[in-house]
Amino acid sequence: MKIPFLDLKAAHAELRGELEAASRRVLESGWFIMGPECEAFEAEFAAYCGARHCVGVGNGLEALHLILRAMGVGEGDEVIVPSNTYIATWLAVSYAGATPVPVEPDGRTHNLDPARVEEAVTPRTKVIMPVHLYGQTADMDAINEIAVRRNLRVVEDAAQAHGASYKGRRAGSLADAAGFSFYPGKNLGALGDAGAVVTDDDGLADRVRVLRNYGSRVKYEHEARGYNSRLDELQAALMRAKLPVLDGWNGRRRRVAESYLQQLEGVAGLILPVVPEWAEPVWHLFVVRTPERARLQAYLSEAGVGTLVHYPKPPHMQTAYADAGHRAGDFPLAGRLSAEVLSLPMGPHLSDEAVEYVVSKLSSFA
């Protein structure tokens, strides 16, 4: 069998009629930036997340960056981030002029460990930015409790968590604000780059709307040094076509994950994902750990099974942050995860037969 890591063609084939109708609607309208499709998507996605506001922007990185800018974060400030995450989390902090302060993850969930957060807080700390990694929420009550006690803001990096829940509440409604990415491979993906800021904070939403549009709310009048980061009408329309099926697609991902968890339990050499009782993940990724990753990945590739590594090098070891002075052993858990994690095929169109084939290959390797 040939099993791709993620089958985007199948997802788009399922909604071909809806996507084509959305495209035609935009083309026939003659309105391509900051129009009715964007406004409608913002209202619909805000309601989906259980929040008052959604502000469409260019991509997930800019969503996080604009949140920090709108909060007044800048030079001399510090933002607590996970040591184990995609570099975009750190870059958003750097773009705002602040310093990312890494904190190690919980070894079971790979998410930011609240027990380690408080020791990283300094008088310069302004924000804690947990990441809902792989589609599973961080322990937000514990993080928010620290933030309230230390007078800090909390920003969710929800780029991988569309529809994920924490104690019955959805990602996007768990902190002061959340940044979403709609990169094509996400659970809710555009057909290009796109992102959004979601928040209950009226003032923050208003500032982000101004900042995303050259610092302007009235054409040719600019009250701030803003940016060009706007969700275009075509992407908004395409995501409006996908949003009604997101819960169903997430449900299919959960069934795939349940099959993996049940059938791979006890397979020698594999460490499986752990789901706390308060989390309802949406399985953007299904990530296992093994000290034999290189051999296993090569073995699966030869068998026709697509895999990826999320992520092979943590941010503190990237050349982009060489000037921060971090060394290889500074964050040992992040380093260990980067050497052991392997993402198995996952998606709403992965068949039972494909899952069984992947399981059989993993079992035979073990």
CSV table of C-alpha atoms in Angstrom, one decimal:
chain,number,residue,atom,x,y,z
A,1,MET,CA,0.0,0.0,0.0
A,2,LYS,CA,1.0,3.6,-0.5
A,3,ILE,CA,-0.3,5.7,2.4
A,4,PRO,CA,0.5,9.4,2.3
A,5,PHE,CA,1.1,11.3,5.5
A,6,LEU,CA,-1.9,13.5,4.8
A,7,ASP,CA,-4.3,13.3,1.9
A,8,LEU,CA,-5.5,16.8,1.0
A,9,LYS,CA,-6.8,15.8,-2.4
A,10,ALA,CA,-9.4,13.5,-0.7
A,11,ALA,CA,-10.6,16.3,1.6
A,12,HIS,CA,-11.0,18.7,-1.3
A,13,ALA,CA,-12.7,16.1,-3.5
A,14,GLU,CA,-15.3,15.6,-0.7
A,15,LEU,CA,-16.2,19.3,-0.8
A,16,ARG,CA,-15.6,20.0,-4.5
A,17,GLY,CA,-19.0,21.4,-5.2
A,18,GLU,CA,-19.0,23.7,-2.1
A,19,LEU,CA,-15.4,24.9,-2.8
A,20,GLU,CA,-16.2,25.7,-6.4
A,21,ALA,CA,-19.3,27.5,-5.5
A,22,ALA,CA,-17.4,29.6,-2.9
A,23,SER,CA,-14.8,30.5,-5.5
A,24,ARG,CA,-17.4,31.5,-8.0
A,25,ARG,CA,-19.1,33.6,-5.4
A,26,VAL,CA,-15.9,35.6,-4.8
A,27,LEU,CA,-15.0,35.9,-8.5
A,28,GLU,CA,-18.5,37.2,-9.3
A,29,SER,CA,-18.5,39.7,-6.5
A,30,GLY,CA,-15.4,41.6,-7.7
A,31,TRP,CA,-14.4,42.1,-4.0
A,32,PHE,CA,-11.2,40.4,-3.0
A,33,ILE,CA,-9.9,42.0,0.2
A,34,MET,CA,-11.7,42.9,3.5
A,35,GLY,CA,-15.2,42.2,2.2
A,36,PRO,CA,-18.3,40.3,3.2
A,37,GLU,CA,-16.8,36.8,3.0
A,38,CYS,CA,-14.1,37.8,5.5
A,39,GLU,CA,-16.7,39.4,7.8
A,40,ALA,CA,-18.9,36.3,7.6
A,41,PHE,CA,-16.1,33.9,8.3
A,42,GLU,CA,-14.9,36.0,11.3
A,43,ALA,CA,-18.4,35.9,12.8
A,44,GLU,CA,-18.8,32.2,12.1
A,45,PHE,CA,-15.4,31.2,13.5
A,46,ALA,CA,-15.7,33.4,16.6
A,47,ALA,CA,-19.0,31.6,17.3
A,48,TYR,CA,-17.4,28.2,16.7
A,49,CYS,CA,-14.7,29.0,19.2
A,50,GLY,CA,-17.1,30.4,21.7
A,51,ALA,CA,-15.5,33.9,21.6
A,52,ARG,CA,-16.8,37.4,20.8
A,53,HIS,CA,-14.3,38.3,18.2
A,54,CYS,CA,-12.4,36.8,15.3
A,55,VAL,CA,-10.0,39.0,13.2
A,56,GLY,CA,-8.8,37.4,10.0
A,57,VAL,CA,-5.1,38.0,9.2
A,58,GLY,CA,-2.5,36.8,6.7
A,59,ASN,CA,-1.2,33.7,8.6
A,60,GLY,CA,-0.7,32.1,12.0
A,61,LEU,CA,2.6,33.8,12.7
A,62,GLU,CA,1.2,37.2,12.1
A,63,ALA,CA,-1.8,36.4,14.3
A,64,LEU,CA,0.5,35.8,17.3
A,65,HIS,CA,2.7,38.8,16.4
A,66,LEU,CA,-0.3,41.2,16.1
A,67,ILE,CA,-1.8,39.9,19.4
A,68,LEU,CA,1.5,40.8,21.2
A,69,ARG,CA,1.7,44.2,19.5
A,70,ALA,CA,-1.9,44.9,20.4
A,71,MET,CA,-1.0,44.0,24.0
A,72,GLY,CA,1.8,46.5,24.0
A,73,VAL,CA,4.6,43.9,24.2
A,74,GLY,CA,7.9,45.3,22.9
A,75,GLU,CA,11.6,45.8,23.4
A,76,GLY,CA,12.7,44.8,26.9
A,77,ASP,CA,9.8,42.5,27.6
A,78,GLU,CA,9.9,38.8,27.9
A,79,VAL,CA,7.4,36.2,26.8
A,80,ILE,CA,7.4,32.6,28.1
A,81,VAL,CA,7.2,30.1,25.3
A,82,PRO,CA,7.6,26.3,25.1
A,83,SER,CA,11.1,24.9,24.4
A,84,ASN,CA,9.4,22.2,22.3
A,85,THR,CA,7.4,23.9,19.5
A,86,TYR,CA,7.6,25.1,15.9
A,87,ILE,CA,9.7,28.2,15.5
A,88,ALA,CA,6.8,30.4,14.6
A,89,THR,CA,5.9,30.7,18.3
A,90,TRP,CA,9.3,32.2,19.1
A,91,LEU,CA,9.4,34.3,15.9
A,92,ALA,CA,6.2,36.1,16.9
A,93,VAL,CA,7.8,37.2,20.1
A,94,SER,CA,11.0,38.3,18.3
A,95,TYR,CA,8.9,40.3,15.7
A,96,ALA,CA,7.3,42.2,18.6
A,97,GLY,CA,10.8,43.1,19.8
A,98,ALA,CA,10.6,41.0,23.0
A,99,THR,CA,12.6,38.0,24.2
A,100,PRO,CA,11.3,34.5,24.0
A,101,VAL,CA,12.0,32.7,27.3
A,102,PRO,CA,11.8,28.9,26.8
A,103,VAL,CA,10.3,26.5,29.3
A,104,GLU,CA,10.4,22.7,29.1
A,105,PRO,CA,7.3,20.6,28.3
A,106,ASP,CA,5.5,18.0,30.3
A,107,GLY,CA,7.2,14.8,29.2
A,108,ARG,CA,3.8,13.0,28.8
A,109,THR,CA,1.9,15.5,26.7
A,110,HIS,CA,4.8,17.4,25.1
A,111,ASN,CA,2.9,20.6,26.0
A,112,LEU,CA,4.2,23.5,28.2
A,113,ASP,CA,4.6,22.3,31.8
A,114,PRO,CA,2.9,24.7,34.2
A,115,ALA,CA,5.1,23.4,37.1
A,116,ARG,CA,8.1,24.9,35.3
A,117,VAL,CA,6.5,28.2,34.2
A,118,GLU,CA,6.6,30.2,37.4
A,119,GLU,CA,10.3,29.8,37.9
A,120,ALA,CA,10.8,31.4,34.5
A,121,VAL,CA,8.8,34.5,35.4
A,122,THR,CA,10.9,37.7,35.9
A,123,PRO,CA,10.0,41.4,36.4
A,124,ARG,CA,10.2,41.7,32.6
A,125,THR,CA,7.7,38.9,31.8
A,126,LYS,CA,4.5,40.2,30.2
A,127,VAL,CA,2.9,37.1,28.5
A,128,ILE,CA,2.8,33.3,28.8
A,129,MET,CA,2.3,31.7,25.4
A,130,PRO,CA,1.4,28.0,25.6
A,131,VAL,CA,1.0,26.0,22.4
A,132,HIS,CA,-1.7,23.4,22.0
A,133,LEU,CA,0.7,21.1,20.3
A,134,TYR,CA,-0.4,18.3,18.0
A,135,GLY,CA,-4.1,19.4,18.5
A,136,GLN,CA,-4.2,18.8,22.3
A,137,THR,CA,-4.7,21.8,24.6
A,138,ALA,CA,-2.2,22.7,27.3
A,139,ASP,CA,-3.2,22.7,30.9
A,140,MET,CA,-4.8,26.1,30.8
A,141,ASP,CA,-6.3,26.4,34.3
A,142,ALA,CA,-2.9,25.9,35.8
A,143,ILE,CA,-1.3,28.4,33.4
A,144,ASN,CA,-4.0,31.0,33.8
A,145,GLU,CA,-3.8,30.7,37.6
A,146,ILE,CA,-0.1,31.7,37.4
A,147,ALA,CA,-0.9,34.5,35.1
A,148,VAL,CA,-3.6,36.0,37.3
A,149,ARG,CA,-1.4,35.8,40.4
A,150,ARG,CA,1.6,37.3,38.6
A,151,ASN,CA,-0.4,39.9,36.6
A,152,LEU,CA,0.5,38.4,33.2
A,153,ARG,CA,-1.4,38.0,30.0
A,154,VAL,CA,-1.9,34.6,28.3
A,155,VAL,CA,-2.0,34.0,24.6
A,156,GLU,CA,-2.9,30.6,23.1
A,157,ASP,CA,-0.9,29.4,20.1
A,158,ALA,CA,-3.8,27.4,18.7
A,159,ALA,CA,-2.4,26.9,15.2
A,160,GLN,CA,-2.9,23.1,15.5
A,161,ALA,CA,-6.0,23.0,17.7
A,162,HIS,CA,-9.1,23.9,15.6
A,163,GLY,CA,-12.0,22.5,17.6
A,164,ALA,CA,-9.9,21.1,20.5
A,165,SER,CA,-11.5,21.3,23.9
A,166,TYR,CA,-10.3,21.8,27.5
A,167,LYS,CA,-12.8,20.9,30.2
A,168,GLY,CA,-15.6,21.5,27.6
A,169,ARG,CA,-14.4,24.8,26.3
A,170,ARG,CA,-12.8,25.2,22.9
A,171,ALA,CA,-9.4,26.4,22.0
A,172,GLY,CA,-9.7,30.1,21.3
A,173,SER,CA,-11.7,30.8,24.4
A,174,LEU,CA,-9.2,29.7,27.0
A,175,ALA,CA,-7.0,32.8,27.5
A,176,ASP,CA,-6.8,36.6,26.7
A,177,ALA,CA,-6.5,35.8,23.0
A,178,ALA,CA,-5.6,33.0,20.6
A,179,GLY,CA,-3.7,32.9,17.3
A,180,PHE,CA,-4.9,30.4,14.7
A,181,SER,CA,-3.2,29.3,11.5
A,182,PHE,CA,-5.2,28.0,8.5
A,183,TYR,CA,-2.2,26.6,6.6
A,184,PRO,CA,-3.5,24.0,4.1
A,185,GLY,CA,-2.5,21.0,6.2
A,186,LYS,CA,-4.3,22.2,9.4
A,187,ASN,CA,-7.6,20.6,10.5
A,188,LEU,CA,-9.3,23.7,9.1
A,189,GLY,CA,-7.0,24.7,6.2
A,190,ALA,CA,-7.2,27.3,3.6
A,191,LEU,CA,-5.9,26.8,0.0
A,192,GLY,CA,-3.0,29.1,0.9
A,193,ASP,CA,-1.7,31.0,3.9
A,194,ALA,CA,-4.3,32.4,6.3
A,195,GLY,CA,-4.7,33.1,10.0
A,196,ALA,CA,-6.9,34.6,12.7
A,197,VAL,CA,-6.9,36.3,16.1
A,198,VAL,CA,-9.7,35.1,18.4
A,199,THR,CA,-10.5,37.0,21.6
A,200,ASP,CA,-13.2,38.2,24.0
A,201,ASP,CA,-11.3,41.4,24.5
A,202,ASP,CA,-13.1,44.2,22.6
A,203,GLY,CA,-10.1,46.6,22.8
A,204,LEU,CA,-7.6,44.1,21.7
A,205,ALA,CA,-9.7,43.0,18.8
A,206,ASP,CA,-10.1,46.6,17.7
A,207,ARG,CA,-6.3,47.2,17.9
A,208,VAL,CA,-5.6,44.1,15.8
A,209,ARG,CA,-8.1,45.2,13.2
A,210,VAL,CA,-6.2,48.5,12.9
A,211,LEU,CA,-2.8,47.0,13.0
A,212,ARG,CA,-3.5,44.4,10.3
A,213,ASN,CA,-4.6,47.1,7.8
A,214,TYR,CA,-1.6,49.5,7.7
A,215,GLY,CA,-2.6,51.0,11.0
A,216,SER,CA,-5.8,52.4,9.5
A,217,ARG,CA,-9.5,52.1,10.1
A,218,VAL,CA,-10.4,54.9,7.6
A,219,LYS,CA,-8.9,54.8,4.1
A,220,TYR,CA,-5.7,56.8,3.8
A,221,GLU,CA,-5.8,57.8,7.5
A,222,HIS,CA,-3.2,55.9,9.6
A,223,GLU,CA,-3.3,56.1,13.4
A,224,ALA,CA,-0.5,53.6,14.0
A,225,ARG,CA,2.5,52.1,12.2
A,226,GLY,CA,0.6,49.0,11.1
A,227,TYR,CA,1.1,46.0,8.9
A,228,ASN,CA,-0.4,44.4,5.8
A,229,SER,CA,-1.9,41.2,7.1
A,230,ARG,CA,-5.4,40.7,5.9
A,231,LEU,CA,-7.4,37.5,5.3
A,232,ASP,CA,-8.4,37.7,1.6
A,233,GLU,CA,-12.0,37.0,0.4
A,234,LEU,CA,-11.2,33.8,-1.5
A,235,GLN,CA,-9.6,32.1,1.5
A,236,ALA,CA,-12.4,33.2,3.8
A,237,ALA,CA,-15.0,31.9,1.4
A,238,LEU,CA,-13.2,28.5,1.0
A,239,MET,CA,-12.9,28.1,4.8
A,240,ARG,CA,-16.6,29.0,5.2
A,241,ALA,CA,-17.3,26.0,3.0
A,242,LYS,CA,-15.1,23.8,5.2
A,243,LEU,CA,-16.1,25.0,8.7
A,244,PRO,CA,-19.5,23.1,8.7
A,245,VAL,CA,-17.7,19.8,8.3
A,246,LEU,CA,-14.8,20.5,10.7
A,247,ASP,CA,-16.4,18.7,13.7
A,248,GLY,CA,-17.1,15.7,11.5
A,249,TRP,CA,-13.5,15.6,10.2
A,250,ASN,CA,-12.2,16.0,13.7
A,251,GLY,CA,-14.4,13.1,14.7
A,252,ARG,CA,-12.8,10.9,12.0
A,253,ARG,CA,-9.4,11.9,13.3
A,254,ARG,CA,-10.4,10.8,16.8
A,255,ARG,CA,-11.4,7.4,15.5
A,256,VAL,CA,-8.1,7.0,13.7
A,257,ALA,CA,-6.3,8.0,16.9
A,258,GLU,CA,-8.4,5.6,19.0
A,259,SER,CA,-7.4,2.8,16.6
A,260,TYR,CA,-3.8,3.6,16.8
A,261,LEU,CA,-3.9,3.8,20.6
A,262,GLN,CA,-5.7,0.5,21.0
A,263,GLN,CA,-3.7,-1.5,18.4
A,264,LEU,CA,-0.3,-0.1,19.2
A,265,GLU,CA,-0.5,-0.5,23.0
A,266,GLY,CA,2.3,-2.7,24.2
A,267,VAL,CA,4.3,-2.5,20.9
A,268,ALA,CA,7.9,-2.7,22.0
A,269,GLY,CA,10.0,0.4,21.6
A,270,LEU,CA,7.0,2.8,21.0
A,271,ILE,CA,5.9,5.5,23.4
A,272,LEU,CA,2.3,6.5,22.6
A,273,PRO,CA,0.6,9.9,23.1
A,274,VAL,CA,-1.0,10.6,26.5
A,275,VAL,CA,-4.4,12.3,26.8
A,276,PRO,CA,-5.2,13.9,30.2
A,277,GLU,CA,-8.8,13.5,31.4
A,278,TRP,CA,-9.5,17.2,30.8
A,279,ALA,CA,-8.5,17.2,27.2
A,280,GLU,CA,-10.4,16.4,24.0
A,281,PRO,CA,-7.7,16.6,21.3
A,282,VAL,CA,-8.4,17.0,17.6
A,283,TRP,CA,-5.3,15.0,16.6
A,284,HIS,CA,-3.8,17.4,14.1
A,285,LEU,CA,-0.8,15.0,14.5
A,286,PHE,CA,-0.4,11.5,16.0
A,287,VAL,CA,3.1,11.5,17.4
A,288,VAL,CA,4.9,8.5,18.8
A,289,ARG,CA,8.3,8.4,20.3
A,290,THR,CA,11.1,5.8,19.7
A,291,PRO,CA,14.9,5.9,20.1
A,292,GLU,CA,15.0,4.0,16.8
A,293,ARG,CA,13.3,6.8,14.8
A,294,ALA,CA,15.7,6.9,11.8
A,295,ARG,CA,15.5,3.2,11.3
A,296,LEU,CA,11.8,3.1,11.8
A,297,GLN,CA,11.1,6.0,9.5
A,298,ALA,CA,13.2,4.4,6.7
A,299,TYR,CA,11.5,1.1,7.3
A,300,LEU,CA,8.0,2.7,7.0
A,301,SER,CA,9.1,4.6,3.9
A,302,GLU,CA,10.1,1.4,2.2
A,303,ALA,CA,6.7,0.0,3.1
A,304,GLY,CA,5.0,3.0,1.5
A,305,VAL,CA,4.0,4.7,4.7
A,306,GLY,CA,4.5,8.4,4.8
A,307,THR,CA,5.8,10.0,8.1
A,308,LEU,CA,7.2,13.3,9.2
A,309,VAL,CA,9.1,14.6,12.2
A,310,HIS,CA,7.5,17.5,14.2
A,311,TYR,CA,10.1,18.8,14.9
A,312,PRO,CA,13.7,17.7,14.2
A,313,LYS,CA,15.5,20.6,15.8
A,314,PRO,CA,14.1,22.7,18.6
A,315,PRO,CA,14.1,26.5,18.3
A,316,HIS,CA,16.9,27.1,20.7
A,317,MET,CA,19.2,25.1,18.5
A,318,GLN,CA,18.2,26.9,15.3
A,319,THR,CA,20.8,29.2,13.7
A,320,ALA,CA,18.1,32.0,13.8
A,321,TYR,CA,18.5,32.0,17.6
A,322,ALA,CA,22.3,31.5,17.8
A,323,ASP,CA,22.7,34.9,19.3
A,324,ALA,CA,20.5,34.0,22.3
A,325,GLY,CA,23.3,32.0,23.7
A,326,HIS,CA,21.5,28.7,24.2
A,327,ARG,CA,23.5,25.5,24.2
A,328,ALA,CA,22.6,22.0,23.2
A,329,GLY,CA,22.0,20.7,26.7
A,330,ASP,CA,20.1,23.7,28.0
A,331,PHE,CA,16.7,22.2,27.4
A,332,PRO,CA,17.3,18.4,27.5
A,333,LEU,CA,13.7,17.3,27.3
A,334,ALA,CA,13.1,19.3,24.1
A,335,GLY,CA,16.3,17.9,22.7
A,336,ARG,CA,15.3,14.3,23.5
A,337,LEU,CA,11.8,14.8,22.0
A,338,SER,CA,13.4,16.3,18.8
A,339,ALA,CA,15.5,13.1,18.5
A,340,GLU,CA,12.6,10.6,19.1
A,341,VAL,CA,9.3,12.0,17.8
A,342,LEU,CA,7.7,10.6,14.7
A,343,SER,CA,4.3,11.6,13.2
A,344,LEU,CA,2.3,8.8,11.8
A,345,PRO,CA,-0.3,9.2,8.9
A,346,MET,CA,-3.3,11.1,10.2
A,347,GLY,CA,-6.3,12.7,8.6
A,348,PRO,CA,-10.1,12.5,8.2
A,349,HIS,CA,-9.8,10.4,5.1
A,350,LEU,CA,-7.5,7.7,6.4
A,351,SER,CA,-9.2,4.4,5.9
A,352,ASP,CA,-9.4,1.6,8.5
A,353,GLU,CA,-7.5,-0.6,6.1
A,354,ALA,CA,-4.7,2.0,5.9
A,355,VAL,CA,-4.6,2.3,9.7
A,356,GLU,CA,-4.3,-1.5,10.1
A,357,TYR,CA,-1.5,-1.6,7.5
A,358,VAL,CA,0.4,1.1,9.4
A,359,VAL,CA,-0.1,-0.8,12.7
A,360,SER,CA,1.1,-4.1,11.1
A,361,LYS,CA,4.3,-2.5,9.8
A,362,LEU,CA,5.0,-0.9,13.2
A,363,SER,CA,4.4,-4.2,14.9
A,364,SER,CA,6.6,-6.1,12.6
A,365,PHE,CA,9.4,-3.6,13.0
A,366,ALA,CA,9.2,-4.0,16.8
